[in-house]
Short mmCIF file of C-alpha atoms and ligand atoms in Angstrom, two decimals:
data_model
loop_
_atom_site.label_atom_id
_atom_site.label_comp_id
_atom_site.label_asym_id
_atom_site.label_seq_id
_atom_site.Cartn_x
_atom_site.Cartn_y
_atom_site.Cartn_z
CA UNK A 18 -71.15 -37.80 15.46
CA UNK A 19 -70.71 -40.08 18.43
CA UNK A 20 -71.17 -38.87 21.96
CA UNK A 21 -70.49 -40.78 25.12
CA UNK A 22 -71.76 -39.72 28.50
CA UNK A 23 -70.84 -40.92 31.96
CA UNK A 24 -71.53 -40.17 35.58
CA UNK A 25 -68.98 -40.69 38.34
CA UNK A 26 -70.47 -40.94 41.82
CA UNK A 27 -67.72 -39.95 44.23
CA UNK A 28 -68.09 -41.05 47.84
CA UNK A 29 -67.13 -37.82 49.56
CA UNK A 30 -67.03 -34.22 48.37
CA UNK A 31 -63.35 -33.17 48.16
CA UNK A 32 -64.35 -29.62 49.15
CA UNK A 33 -66.72 -30.00 52.13
CA UNK A 34 -66.37 -33.71 52.92
CA UNK A 35 -70.13 -34.45 52.74
CA UNK A 36 -71.05 -38.02 51.81
CA UNK A 37 -72.90 -38.92 48.60
CA UNK A 38 -73.43 -35.32 47.46
CA UNK A 39 -70.60 -34.92 44.94
CA UNK A 40 -71.05 -35.87 41.28
CA UNK A 41 -68.91 -35.59 38.21
CA UNK A 42 -70.68 -35.71 34.85
CA UNK A 43 -68.69 -36.13 31.67
CA UNK A 44 -69.35 -36.14 27.98
CA UNK A 45 -67.01 -37.10 25.16
CA UNK A 46 -67.65 -35.36 21.86
CA UNK A 47 -65.94 -35.22 18.49
CA UNK A 48 -65.02 -31.77 17.18
CA UNK A 49 -64.37 -31.29 13.43
CA UNK A 50 -60.72 -30.45 12.56
CA UNK A 51 -59.77 -31.05 16.20
CA UNK A 52 -60.66 -34.49 17.54
CA UNK A 53 -62.16 -35.80 20.74
CA UNK A 54 -62.85 -33.53 23.67
CA UNK A 55 -64.24 -34.28 27.12
CA UNK A 56 -66.61 -31.89 28.85
CA UNK A 57 -66.85 -32.31 32.61
CA UNK A 58 -69.04 -30.73 35.24
CA UNK A 59 -68.54 -31.36 38.93
CA UNK A 60 -71.01 -30.28 41.58
CA UNK A 61 -71.86 -30.80 45.23
CA UNK A 62 -75.44 -30.45 46.49
CA UNK A 63 -74.16 -29.84 50.03
CA UNK A 64 -71.64 -26.98 49.67
CA UNK A 65 -72.94 -25.82 46.23
CA UNK A 66 -69.47 -26.19 44.68
CA UNK A 67 -69.66 -26.16 40.87
CA UNK A 68 -66.98 -26.44 38.24
CA UNK A 69 -67.14 -27.06 34.50
CA UNK A 70 -64.29 -27.64 32.11
CA UNK A 71 -63.40 -29.04 28.74
CA UNK A 72 -60.21 -30.68 27.55
CA UNK A 73 -58.79 -32.29 24.47
CA UNK A 74 -58.29 -36.04 24.73
CA UNK A 75 -55.45 -36.01 22.20
CA UNK A 76 -51.91 -34.74 22.72
CA UNK A 77 -51.87 -31.16 21.44
CA UNK A 78 -49.16 -28.54 21.18
CA UNK A 79 -49.61 -25.09 22.78
CA UNK A 80 -51.76 -23.32 20.23
CA UNK A 81 -53.00 -19.93 19.09
CA UNK A 82 -56.24 -19.63 17.12
CA UNK A 83 -57.31 -16.46 15.37
CA UNK A 84 -60.69 -15.74 13.82
CA UNK A 85 -61.90 -12.53 12.20
CA UNK A 86 -65.49 -11.72 13.20
CA UNK A 87 -67.07 -9.89 10.27
CA UNK A 88 -70.79 -10.70 10.30
CA UNK A 89 -73.73 -11.83 12.41
CA UNK A 90 -73.33 -15.24 10.77
CA UNK A 91 -69.86 -15.55 12.35
CA UNK A 92 -71.48 -15.50 15.82
CA UNK A 93 -72.54 -19.12 15.23
CA UNK A 94 -68.98 -20.45 14.82
CA UNK A 95 -68.27 -23.00 17.55
CA UNK A 96 -65.63 -22.33 20.16
CA UNK A 97 -64.06 -24.77 22.62
CA UNK A 98 -62.56 -22.78 25.51
CA UNK A 99 -60.76 -24.72 28.20
CA UNK A 100 -60.09 -23.34 31.69
CA UNK A 101 -56.47 -22.85 30.54
CA UNK A 102 -57.38 -20.67 27.52
CA UNK A 103 -56.80 -16.92 27.26
CA UNK A 104 -59.16 -14.82 25.13
CA UNK A 105 -58.08 -11.64 23.38
CA UNK A 106 -59.99 -9.09 21.32
CA UNK A 107 -56.97 -6.92 20.42
CA UNK A 108 -58.94 -4.25 18.51
CA UNK A 109 -61.00 -3.63 21.66
CA UNK A 110 -58.05 -3.88 24.06
CA UNK A 111 -59.69 -6.83 25.82
CA UNK A 112 -57.85 -9.76 27.40
CA UNK A 113 -59.58 -12.39 29.55
CA UNK A 114 -57.00 -14.50 31.36
CA UNK A 115 -57.73 -17.71 33.25
CA UNK A 116 -57.98 -17.19 37.01
CA UNK A 117 -58.09 -19.75 39.85
CA UNK A 118 -61.86 -20.22 39.38
CA UNK A 119 -61.61 -20.31 35.58
CA UNK A 120 -64.13 -22.58 33.86
CA UNK A 121 -64.13 -24.26 30.50
CA UNK A 122 -67.01 -24.43 28.05
CA UNK A 123 -68.13 -25.37 24.56
CA UNK A 124 -70.07 -22.50 23.02
CA UNK A 125 -69.93 -20.26 19.95
CA UNK A 126 -68.49 -16.83 19.13
CA UNK A 127 -71.66 -15.18 20.47
CA UNK A 128 -71.28 -17.06 23.78
CA UNK A 129 -67.67 -15.87 24.06
CA UNK A 130 -68.72 -12.25 23.40
CA UNK A 131 -71.49 -12.56 26.04
CA UNK A 132 -68.93 -13.74 28.60
CA UNK A 133 -66.47 -10.98 27.69
CA UNK A 134 -69.26 -8.40 28.02
CA UNK A 135 -70.26 -9.78 31.44
CA UNK A 136 -66.60 -9.72 32.56
CA UNK A 137 -66.20 -6.06 31.51
CA UNK A 138 -69.47 -5.10 33.27
CA UNK A 139 -68.30 -6.79 36.46
CA UNK A 140 -64.83 -5.20 36.25
CA UNK A 141 -66.18 -1.64 35.97
CA UNK A 142 -68.74 -1.93 38.78
CA UNK A 143 -66.46 -0.54 41.47
CA UNK A 144 -63.90 1.56 39.63
CA UNK A 145 -63.46 5.32 39.25
CA UNK A 146 -65.34 7.29 36.58
CA UNK A 147 -62.58 7.45 33.90
CA UNK A 148 -62.02 3.69 34.03
CA UNK A 149 -65.74 3.02 34.02
CA UNK A 150 -66.08 5.26 30.98
CA UNK A 151 -63.35 3.29 29.14
CA UNK A 152 -65.19 0.06 29.97
CA UNK A 153 -68.46 1.48 28.68
CA UNK A 154 -66.76 2.45 25.40
CA UNK A 155 -65.54 -1.15 25.05
CA UNK A 156 -69.07 -2.47 25.66
CA UNK A 157 -70.45 -0.08 23.02
CA UNK A 158 -67.88 -1.29 20.49
CA UNK A 159 -68.63 -4.88 21.45
CA UNK A 160 -72.32 -4.29 20.72
CA UNK A 161 -71.34 -3.22 17.18
CA UNK A 162 -69.47 -6.51 16.73
CA UNK A 163 -72.69 -8.47 17.46
CA UNK A 164 -74.49 -6.85 14.51
CA UNK A 165 -71.55 -7.03 12.08
CA UNK A 166 -70.83 -3.30 12.20
CA UNK A 167 -67.33 -3.67 13.63
CA UNK A 168 -64.68 -6.18 12.60
CA UNK A 169 -62.49 -7.59 15.33
CA UNK A 170 -60.20 -10.57 15.72
CA UNK A 171 -60.97 -13.21 18.31
CA UNK A 172 -57.72 -14.76 19.54
CA UNK A 173 -57.72 -17.87 21.69
CA UNK A 174 -54.41 -19.02 23.17
CA UNK A 175 -53.99 -22.20 25.17
CA UNK A 176 -50.64 -23.42 26.56
CA UNK A 177 -52.06 -26.96 26.77
CA UNK A 178 -53.77 -26.92 23.36
CA UNK A 179 -57.20 -27.77 24.84
CA UNK A 180 -58.99 -24.84 23.15
CA UNK A 181 -60.01 -24.28 19.53
CA UNK A 182 -62.16 -22.23 17.15
CA UNK A 183 -64.06 -24.63 14.91
CA UNK A 184 -64.00 -23.00 11.48
CA UNK A 185 -61.90 -23.51 8.37
CA UNK A 186 -61.22 -19.77 8.20
CA UNK A 187 -59.64 -19.70 11.66
CA UNK A 188 -55.86 -19.40 11.54
CA UNK A 189 -54.03 -21.84 13.75
CA UNK A 190 -50.39 -22.01 14.75
CA UNK A 191 -48.22 -23.11 17.64
CA UNK A 192 -47.52 -20.57 20.37
CA UNK A 193 -44.05 -19.04 20.35
CA UNK A 194 -41.85 -19.48 23.45
CA UNK A 195 -42.35 -15.81 24.23
CA UNK A 196 -46.15 -16.04 24.00
CA UNK A 197 -46.09 -19.17 26.10
CA UNK A 198 -44.08 -17.47 28.84
CA UNK A 199 -46.49 -14.52 28.89
CA UNK A 200 -49.63 -16.60 29.41
CA UNK A 201 -51.13 -16.97 32.82
CA UNK A 202 -51.72 -20.58 33.73
CA UNK A 203 -48.99 -21.71 31.33
CA UNK A 204 -46.56 -24.52 32.15
CA UNK A 205 -43.84 -22.03 33.15
CA UNK A 206 -45.81 -20.62 36.07
ZN1 ZN B 8 -69.31 -30.23 48.99
#
């Protein structure tokens, strides 16, 4: 598997304007059943700005990937999640949509679950008791998924096709027009 890395020194930080403090690191990697992707991470040592993302280097249609998590072994399945990807765990009533500060990453199913768990914890910090209770129930169910005691589907939808679940068992299809229109960060918005 070939990997190419590069470093782009940019003269001035586009956020704070400081000189010689902004760097963009990139890495090109080849993903089985998908093709070449580029991971980027930008950071500024002056204003502490940080952003990471991943994108497909090939032209890809808007896509929906679905993977059934049934065992601890499934936690190791690789996942490419771009900043434009939406994550859904329908059996748990969980949807994580891309926001303005959305980041992209290459991880695995376990890494996705960790991020979902952290997002739920953050969301219930300052809400009323009934909503906090509902969030805690979701976290409890999520903990059962980690140990293979609860089967859920992981759905990853990306209007730009930059995201994927790297496993032969994952179902892949193009997004319907209706799904595309409903996604935050999609081309229609
Ligand atoms: Zn800066």
